[in-house]
Short mmCIF file of C-alpha atoms in Angstrom, two decimals:
data_model
loop_
_atom_site.label_atom_id
_atom_site.label_comp_id
_atom_site.label_asym_id
_atom_site.label_seq_id
_atom_site.Cartn_x
_atom_site.Cartn_y
_atom_site.Cartn_z
CA MET A 58 10.20 -10.37 14.52
CA ARG A 59 11.82 -13.74 14.98
CA GLY A 60 14.95 -14.47 12.98
CA ALA A 61 17.31 -12.12 11.22
CA ARG A 62 16.80 -8.37 11.30
CA VAL A 63 15.15 -6.96 8.18
CA ALA A 64 16.38 -3.71 6.65
CA VAL A 65 14.53 -1.46 4.21
CA THR A 66 17.11 -0.26 1.70
CA GLY A 67 14.95 0.97 -1.15
CA VAL A 68 11.45 2.28 -1.78
CA GLY A 69 9.55 3.13 -4.94
CA VAL A 70 6.13 4.69 -5.32
CA VAL A 71 3.60 5.58 -8.03
CA ALA A 72 0.73 7.55 -6.49
CA PRO A 73 -1.91 10.09 -7.45
CA CYS A 74 -0.04 12.72 -5.43
CA GLY A 75 3.33 12.00 -6.99
CA ILE A 76 5.61 9.54 -8.76
CA GLY A 77 8.86 8.93 -6.88
CA THR A 78 9.51 9.49 -3.20
CA ASP A 79 10.16 13.24 -3.26
CA ALA A 80 7.04 14.07 -5.27
CA PHE A 81 4.99 11.63 -3.19
CA TRP A 82 6.17 13.12 0.09
CA ASP A 83 5.56 16.70 -1.03
CA GLY A 84 2.12 15.67 -2.28
CA LEU A 85 1.13 14.30 1.13
CA GLY A 86 1.20 17.84 2.50
CA THR A 87 -0.60 19.49 -0.40
CA PRO A 88 -4.39 20.03 -0.29
CA VAL A 89 -6.40 18.46 -3.10
CA GLU A 90 -9.67 19.48 -4.70
CA PRO A 91 -12.71 17.23 -4.31
CA ALA A 92 -12.92 14.57 -7.00
CA ASP A 93 -14.75 11.33 -7.61
CA ARG A 94 -11.42 9.48 -8.11
CA ARG A 95 -7.68 9.93 -7.65
CA GLU A 96 -5.83 8.92 -10.79
CA VAL A 97 -2.08 8.74 -11.30
CA THR A 98 -1.26 11.47 -13.79
CA GLY A 99 1.96 11.97 -15.70
CA PHE A 100 2.79 8.26 -15.80
CA ASP A 101 4.12 7.19 -19.20
CA PRO A 102 4.43 3.40 -19.25
CA GLU A 103 6.90 3.52 -22.12
CA ASP A 104 9.41 5.11 -19.73
CA TRP A 105 9.57 1.77 -17.92
CA PHE A 106 9.70 -0.66 -20.86
CA ASP A 107 12.15 -1.47 -23.63
CA ASN A 108 9.53 -0.99 -26.33
CA PRO A 109 5.89 0.20 -26.72
CA LYS A 110 4.64 -3.30 -27.57
CA GLU A 111 5.83 -4.69 -24.25
CA ALA A 112 4.12 -1.83 -22.43
CA ARG A 113 0.82 -2.41 -24.27
CA ARG A 114 0.88 -6.08 -23.30
CA THR A 115 1.11 -5.26 -19.60
CA ASP A 116 -1.90 -4.12 -17.57
CA ARG A 117 -1.67 -0.74 -15.88
CA PHE A 118 -1.46 -2.24 -12.37
CA ALA A 119 1.58 -4.29 -13.40
CA GLN A 120 3.11 -1.27 -15.14
CA PHE A 121 2.87 0.58 -11.83
CA ALA A 122 4.47 -2.32 -9.97
CA LEU A 123 7.36 -2.56 -12.43
CA ALA A 124 8.05 1.15 -12.08
CA ALA A 125 7.91 1.10 -8.27
CA ALA A 126 10.16 -1.96 -8.09
CA GLN A 127 12.68 -0.34 -10.42
CA MET A 128 12.80 2.76 -8.21
CA ALA A 129 13.32 0.65 -5.09
CA LEU A 130 16.16 -1.31 -6.68
CA GLU A 131 17.86 1.84 -7.94
CA GLN A 132 17.76 3.36 -4.46
CA ALA A 133 19.09 0.17 -2.86
CA GLY A 134 22.17 0.24 -5.06
CA ASP A 135 24.34 -2.69 -6.10
CA LEU A 136 22.50 -5.50 -4.37
CA GLY A 137 24.54 -8.47 -5.59
CA ALA A 138 22.00 -10.93 -4.20
CA ASP A 139 21.75 -14.57 -5.29
CA PRO A 140 18.84 -14.67 -7.81
CA ASP A 141 17.72 -18.01 -6.38
CA ARG A 142 17.42 -16.41 -2.95
CA SER A 143 15.73 -13.23 -4.13
CA GLY A 144 11.93 -13.01 -3.98
CA VAL A 145 9.02 -10.92 -5.19
CA ILE A 146 5.78 -10.54 -3.24
CA ILE A 147 3.44 -8.10 -4.97
CA GLY A 148 -0.16 -7.99 -3.76
CA THR A 149 -3.28 -6.52 -5.34
CA GLY A 150 -6.98 -6.30 -4.69
CA VAL A 151 -8.27 -7.30 -8.11
CA GLY A 152 -5.37 -7.36 -10.60
CA GLY A 153 -5.93 -6.43 -14.24
CA LEU A 154 -9.57 -5.42 -14.02
CA ASN A 155 -9.31 -2.90 -16.85
CA THR A 156 -8.02 -5.62 -19.18
CA LEU A 157 -10.85 -7.91 -18.14
CA GLU A 158 -13.56 -5.29 -18.70
CA ASN A 159 -12.18 -4.42 -22.11
CA GLY A 160 -12.05 -8.10 -23.04
CA VAL A 161 -15.66 -8.68 -22.02
CA GLN A 162 -16.78 -5.67 -24.00
CA ILE A 163 -14.90 -6.83 -27.11
CA TYR A 164 -16.40 -10.32 -26.78
CA TYR A 165 -19.95 -9.01 -26.82
CA THR A 166 -19.52 -6.23 -29.38
CA LYS A 167 -16.95 -7.62 -31.84
CA GLY A 168 -17.10 -11.37 -31.32
CA ALA A 169 -15.19 -14.13 -29.59
CA ARG A 170 -12.35 -14.28 -32.10
CA ARG A 171 -11.41 -10.66 -31.35
CA VAL A 172 -10.63 -11.34 -27.68
CA SER A 173 -6.91 -10.79 -27.13
CA PRO A 174 -4.69 -13.80 -26.41
CA PHE A 175 -2.99 -11.53 -23.90
CA LEU A 176 -6.17 -11.08 -21.88
CA VAL A 177 -5.40 -13.80 -19.34
CA PRO A 178 -1.73 -12.99 -18.63
CA MET A 179 -2.63 -9.29 -18.40
CA MET A 180 -5.62 -9.68 -16.10
CA MET A 181 -4.33 -12.33 -13.71
CA SER A 182 -3.64 -11.02 -10.23
CA ASN A 183 -0.15 -12.50 -10.12
CA GLY A 184 0.81 -10.68 -13.33
CA ALA A 185 2.60 -7.88 -11.49
CA ALA A 186 4.72 -10.17 -9.32
CA ALA A 187 5.53 -12.38 -12.31
CA SER A 188 6.51 -9.38 -14.44
CA VAL A 189 8.85 -8.03 -11.76
CA SER A 190 10.55 -11.38 -11.23
CA MET A 191 11.05 -11.89 -14.98
CA ARG A 192 12.34 -8.34 -15.45
CA HIS A 193 15.08 -8.82 -12.87
CA GLY A 194 15.67 -12.56 -13.12
CA TRP A 195 14.77 -13.19 -9.48
CA ARG A 196 14.01 -16.90 -9.10
CA GLY A 197 13.13 -17.13 -5.41
CA PRO A 198 9.54 -17.08 -4.08
CA CYS A 199 7.27 -15.10 -6.41
CA GLU A 200 3.79 -14.79 -4.96
CA THR A 201 0.69 -12.62 -4.85
CA ILE A 202 -1.41 -11.92 -1.79
CA THR A 203 -4.99 -10.83 -2.46
CA THR A 204 -6.63 -9.67 0.73
CA ALA A 205 -8.51 -6.62 -0.58
CA CYS A 206 -7.29 -3.39 1.01
CA ALA A 207 -4.90 -5.22 3.35
CA ALA A 208 -2.99 -6.81 0.45
CA GLY A 209 -0.07 -4.39 0.50
CA THR A 210 0.53 -4.72 4.22
CA HIS A 211 0.26 -8.50 4.13
CA SER A 212 2.63 -8.67 1.16
CA ILE A 213 5.32 -6.62 2.88
CA ALA A 214 4.87 -8.67 6.05
CA HIS A 215 5.31 -11.90 4.10
CA ALA A 216 8.33 -10.48 2.30
CA ALA A 217 9.90 -9.54 5.63
CA MET A 218 9.34 -13.02 7.01
CA LEU A 219 11.06 -14.57 3.99
CA VAL A 220 14.11 -12.46 4.80
CA ALA A 221 13.96 -12.99 8.57
CA SER A 222 13.70 -16.75 8.13
CA GLY A 223 16.82 -16.88 6.00
CA ARG A 224 15.00 -18.20 2.94
CA CYS A 225 15.82 -15.05 0.98
CA GLU A 226 18.66 -12.55 0.92
CA ALA A 227 16.40 -9.88 -0.55
CA VAL A 228 12.71 -9.53 -1.36
CA LEU A 229 10.73 -6.88 -3.22
CA GLY A 230 7.48 -6.48 -1.27
CA GLY A 231 4.58 -4.23 -2.10
CA SER A 232 1.33 -3.99 -4.01
CA ALA A 233 -0.34 -2.37 -6.99
CA GLU A 234 -3.85 -1.46 -8.10
CA ALA A 235 -5.39 0.18 -11.17
CA ALA A 236 -9.08 -0.63 -10.93
CA LEU A 237 -10.64 2.69 -11.90
CA THR A 238 -13.00 1.06 -14.35
CA PRO A 239 -16.62 2.13 -14.88
CA THR A 240 -18.00 -1.10 -13.48
CA ALA A 241 -15.78 -1.16 -10.40
CA ILE A 242 -16.44 2.47 -9.59
CA GLN A 243 -20.19 1.97 -9.96
CA GLY A 244 -20.03 -1.09 -7.74
CA PHE A 245 -18.48 0.92 -4.94
CA ILE A 246 -20.95 3.77 -5.51
CA ASN A 247 -23.91 1.41 -5.32
CA MET A 248 -22.44 -0.05 -2.17
CA THR A 249 -22.45 3.54 -0.76
CA ALA A 250 -18.77 3.12 0.13
CA THR A 251 -17.57 6.16 -1.81
CA SER A 252 -17.90 9.81 -0.88
CA SER A 253 -20.78 11.67 -2.52
CA THR A 254 -18.88 14.94 -2.03
CA GLY A 255 -15.55 13.75 -3.43
CA ARG A 256 -13.84 14.56 -0.14
CA SER A 257 -11.63 12.10 1.68
CA CYS A 258 -11.47 13.37 5.27
CA PRO A 259 -10.59 10.51 7.64
CA PHE A 260 -11.95 10.80 11.19
CA ASP A 261 -13.78 14.03 10.26
CA ALA A 262 -17.32 14.61 11.52
CA GLU A 263 -18.47 15.17 7.91
CA ARG A 264 -16.81 12.12 6.34
CA ASP A 265 -19.13 10.20 4.04
CA GLY A 266 -16.99 7.62 2.28
CA PHE A 267 -13.72 7.11 0.46
CA VAL A 268 -12.42 8.45 -2.83
CA ILE A 269 -11.33 5.55 -5.01
CA ALA A 270 -7.75 5.69 -6.29
CA GLU A 271 -4.92 3.75 -7.93
CA GLY A 272 -1.18 3.38 -7.45
CA ALA A 273 1.65 1.10 -6.37
CA ALA A 274 4.53 0.98 -3.94
CA VAL A 275 7.38 -1.47 -3.44
CA LEU A 276 9.98 -1.83 -0.68
CA LEU A 277 13.31 -3.58 -1.07
CA LEU A 278 13.88 -5.66 2.04
CA GLU A 279 17.14 -7.42 2.83
CA GLU A 280 18.90 -9.10 5.71
CA TRP A 281 20.31 -6.42 8.01
CA ASP A 282 23.89 -7.68 8.37
CA ARG A 283 24.14 -8.21 4.63
CA ALA A 284 22.93 -4.67 3.95
CA GLU A 285 25.46 -3.27 6.40
CA ALA A 286 28.28 -5.35 4.91
CA ARG A 287 27.70 -4.00 1.43
CA GLY A 288 27.50 -0.42 2.72
CA ALA A 289 23.84 0.11 1.90
CA THR A 290 21.92 3.05 3.29
CA ILE A 291 19.34 1.55 5.65
CA LEU A 292 16.16 3.58 5.62
CA ALA A 293 14.23 1.73 8.32
CA GLU A 294 13.79 -1.66 9.93
CA VAL A 295 10.79 -3.96 9.73
CA LEU A 296 10.32 -4.81 13.39
CA GLY A 297 7.19 -6.94 13.25
CA SER A 298 3.81 -7.69 11.74
CA ALA A 299 0.54 -9.48 12.31
CA SER A 300 -2.54 -10.72 10.49
CA THR A 301 -6.00 -11.45 11.89
CA ALA A 302 -9.60 -11.71 10.69
CA ASP A 303 -12.78 -10.09 11.98
CA ALA A 304 -14.92 -13.11 11.04
CA HIS A 305 -17.83 -10.68 11.15
CA HIS A 306 -19.06 -9.29 7.78
CA ILE A 307 -17.93 -9.25 4.14
CA THR A 308 -17.72 -5.43 3.95
CA ALA A 309 -18.30 -3.93 7.42
CA PRO A 310 -15.64 -3.96 10.14
CA ASP A 311 -16.34 -5.42 13.54
CA PRO A 312 -18.05 -2.45 15.29
CA GLY A 313 -15.94 -2.89 18.40
CA GLY A 314 -12.74 -3.24 16.39
CA SER A 315 -11.84 -6.51 18.11
CA GLY A 316 -10.00 -7.90 15.07
CA ALA A 317 -8.07 -4.66 14.68
CA VAL A 318 -7.22 -4.65 18.39
CA SER A 319 -5.78 -8.15 18.30
CA CYS A 320 -3.87 -7.41 15.09
CA MET A 321 -2.21 -4.30 16.56
CA GLU A 322 -1.38 -6.11 19.80
CA LEU A 323 0.10 -9.11 17.98
CA ALA A 324 2.18 -6.90 15.69
CA LEU A 325 3.62 -4.98 18.62
CA ALA A 326 4.35 -8.24 20.44
CA ASP A 327 6.07 -9.59 17.32
CA ALA A 328 8.14 -6.41 17.17
CA GLY A 329 8.92 -6.47 20.88
CA VAL A 330 7.70 -2.88 21.08
CA PRO A 331 5.55 -1.70 24.01
CA THR A 332 2.70 0.68 23.30
CA SER A 333 4.63 3.43 25.08
CA ALA A 334 7.38 3.21 22.45
CA VAL A 335 5.10 3.76 19.45
CA GLY A 336 5.59 7.28 18.12
CA GLN A 337 3.06 7.26 15.30
CA ILE A 338 0.17 5.29 13.86
CA ASN A 339 -0.37 5.38 10.13
CA ALA A 340 -4.06 4.56 10.19
CA HIS A 341 -6.07 2.72 7.60
CA GLY A 342 -8.39 5.75 7.88
CA THR A 343 -10.54 5.37 4.78
CA SER A 344 -12.96 8.23 5.54
CA THR A 345 -15.93 5.88 5.75
CA PRO A 346 -18.10 6.30 8.84
CA LEU A 347 -17.87 2.68 9.97
CA ASN A 348 -14.16 2.07 9.32
CA ASP A 349 -12.93 5.22 11.00
CA ALA A 350 -15.14 4.74 14.05
CA ALA A 351 -14.05 1.13 14.49
CA GLU A 352 -10.37 1.94 13.99
CA ALA A 353 -10.45 4.88 16.39
CA GLU A 354 -12.10 2.72 19.02
CA ALA A 355 -9.53 -0.02 18.46
CA ILE A 356 -6.62 2.43 18.73
CA ALA A 357 -8.03 3.83 21.97
CA LYS A 358 -8.41 0.33 23.39
CA VAL A 359 -4.78 -0.53 22.64
CA PHE A 360 -3.09 2.79 23.39
CA GLY A 361 -5.57 4.75 25.48
CA ALA A 362 -6.68 8.23 24.48
CA PRO A 363 -5.20 10.31 23.03
CA GLY A 364 -2.33 7.83 22.46
CA PRO A 365 0.36 8.45 19.84
CA PRO A 366 -0.19 10.76 16.87
CA VAL A 367 -2.43 9.23 14.20
CA THR A 368 -2.39 10.12 10.52
CA SER A 369 -4.12 8.90 7.37
CA ILE A 370 -2.66 9.78 3.99
CA LYS A 371 -5.91 8.88 2.23
CA GLY A 372 -7.03 12.50 2.50
CA VAL A 373 -4.59 13.09 -0.38
CA THR A 374 -4.03 9.73 -2.02
CA GLY A 375 -7.61 8.55 -1.84
CA HIS A 376 -8.11 4.85 -1.27
CA SER A 377 -6.09 2.80 -3.71
CA LEU A 378 -7.57 -0.49 -2.46
CA GLY A 379 -4.96 -3.25 -2.66
CA ALA A 380 -2.16 -0.75 -3.13
CA ALA A 381 -3.04 1.30 -0.05
CA GLY A 382 -1.01 -0.62 2.52
CA ALA A 383 2.17 -0.39 0.48
CA LEU A 384 1.73 3.35 -0.11
CA GLU A 385 1.28 3.78 3.62
CA ALA A 386 4.36 1.69 4.33
CA VAL A 387 6.40 4.01 2.13
CA ALA A 388 4.89 7.03 3.91
CA SER A 389 5.91 5.47 7.24
CA VAL A 390 9.50 4.94 6.09
CA LEU A 391 9.72 8.48 4.70
CA SER A 392 8.26 9.85 7.93
CA ILE A 393 11.08 8.17 9.85
CA GLN A 394 13.67 9.49 7.43
CA ARG A 395 12.43 13.07 7.44
CA GLY A 396 11.41 13.47 11.08
CA LEU A 397 7.93 14.61 10.08
CA ILE A 398 4.47 13.10 10.29
CA PRO A 399 2.32 13.84 7.22
CA PRO A 400 -1.05 15.44 7.95
CA THR A 401 -4.48 13.90 7.55
CA MET A 402 -5.27 16.26 4.74
CA GLY A 403 -8.91 17.26 4.27
CA THR A 404 -9.85 16.64 7.88
CA GLN A 405 -11.01 19.74 9.72
CA THR A 406 -13.30 18.79 12.60
CA ILE A 407 -12.61 15.51 14.35
CA ASP A 408 -15.77 13.49 14.84
CA PRO A 409 -16.82 14.07 18.46
CA ASP A 410 -18.47 10.66 18.55
CA ILE A 411 -15.20 8.74 18.15
CA PRO A 412 -12.65 8.29 20.95
CA GLY A 413 -10.33 11.28 21.39
CA ILE A 414 -7.31 10.06 19.46
CA ASP A 415 -4.60 12.51 18.40
CA VAL A 416 -5.21 12.96 14.67
CA VAL A 417 -2.50 14.99 12.90
CA THR A 418 -4.15 17.64 10.73
CA GLY A 419 -3.21 20.80 8.87
CA THR A 420 0.46 20.33 8.06
CA TYR A 421 3.44 18.09 8.78
CA ARG A 422 4.17 17.61 12.48
CA ALA A 423 7.77 17.32 13.69
CA TRP A 424 8.55 14.24 15.77
CA GLU A 425 11.46 12.25 17.11
CA PRO A 426 11.39 9.18 14.89
CA ALA A 427 10.32 6.08 16.76
CA ALA A 428 8.34 2.94 16.02
CA VAL A 429 5.52 3.39 13.49
CA LEU A 430 2.48 1.14 13.44
CA SER A 431 0.87 0.96 9.99
CA ASN A 432 -2.68 -0.45 9.85
CA SER A 433 -4.64 -1.96 6.96
CA PHE A 434 -8.12 -3.42 7.09
CA GLY A 435 -9.78 -4.99 4.05
CA PHE A 436 -13.20 -6.15 2.91
CA GLY A 437 -13.69 -9.69 4.07
CA GLY A 438 -12.47 -8.75 7.53
CA HIS A 439 -8.76 -9.00 6.72
CA ASN A 440 -6.56 -7.11 9.18
CA GLY A 441 -2.86 -6.42 8.69
CA CYS A 442 -0.37 -4.43 10.74
CA LEU A 443 3.30 -3.61 10.21
CA VAL A 444 5.76 -2.09 12.67
CA PHE A 445 8.68 -0.08 11.32
CA GLY A 446 11.50 1.38 13.35
CA PRO A 447 14.26 3.90 12.68
CA PRO A 448 17.54 2.40 11.53
CA SER A 449 19.80 1.67 14.47
CA ALA A 450 22.96 -0.32 15.03
#
């Protein structure tokens, strides 16, 4: 990545398999029962707000983002950054969809005058980023990237570039999603994108779609020398990133994975990391037949087969749409910290029709932490890749 080095000094996560990094990490290695959705349980929004009224006036996706950002800041410690040079980049796929659906229902059942004046600020996609910036008084860039299931990866990449360029001393980058509404779920079902069995099993011969989910994750990124000077614990380094488009189809990936290939190659070039130095790929791995086949083919084209170990956490987390890339970024950082690669839970028999990539299954695999490539591919043909590395002097 051109410019200053970018350190990760804090992470926060709200996921169906756990709230907080320890619970999240433990959850990644725990089998889950089939289900038609993966909801975040045990999340009390009032734990993250000064009063119940404030919590009620914030959509669930923004509540998640506020909680994840708070965790990241608490882990980073006394930041002392200039508020005018501190930014917030929080992506999402659809924003406050639950608020919107409720508002539409109220309009047609109770009348126009009963529609809440808070509907718009609660439903707007930039509500999470705005809420985080207001909560902490950060007056630098405050933006929202909406690139479907690549939104989290693109948001962290943009946050890292703001730090590397010198525009910001620190940036909270991540994404949030809470779109488990009846209409949204039915839309995905009718699209035949979701699993009819309730099993998320990326790269498995029996995969038949994803399990829709919700969640949020946020990383605190800051300039490396500054983090060192204040004595921060550096968890990982953002080495590079890339963004490309398939320009092929609104929902299907390019069958040959050409957009994914170019995105991975550009990210590694940006990071200055050869393919031989990549120690793990955190795959997009949705468990849909088309996505997994295209991604496996793209990985084999870039790295050869079997290439580095490949994992997908969606076997546990499900597919949290716009939040997915940020959850996977946190998993990548934790994998570096703990010297373990989380398994692709739920996957039992690798599809013999895809290239022979090395999918990690069963349980955590020990590894010598090295560069991690984290992939995200969204509807609309949006491709995003991040490269993380272990902290080093």
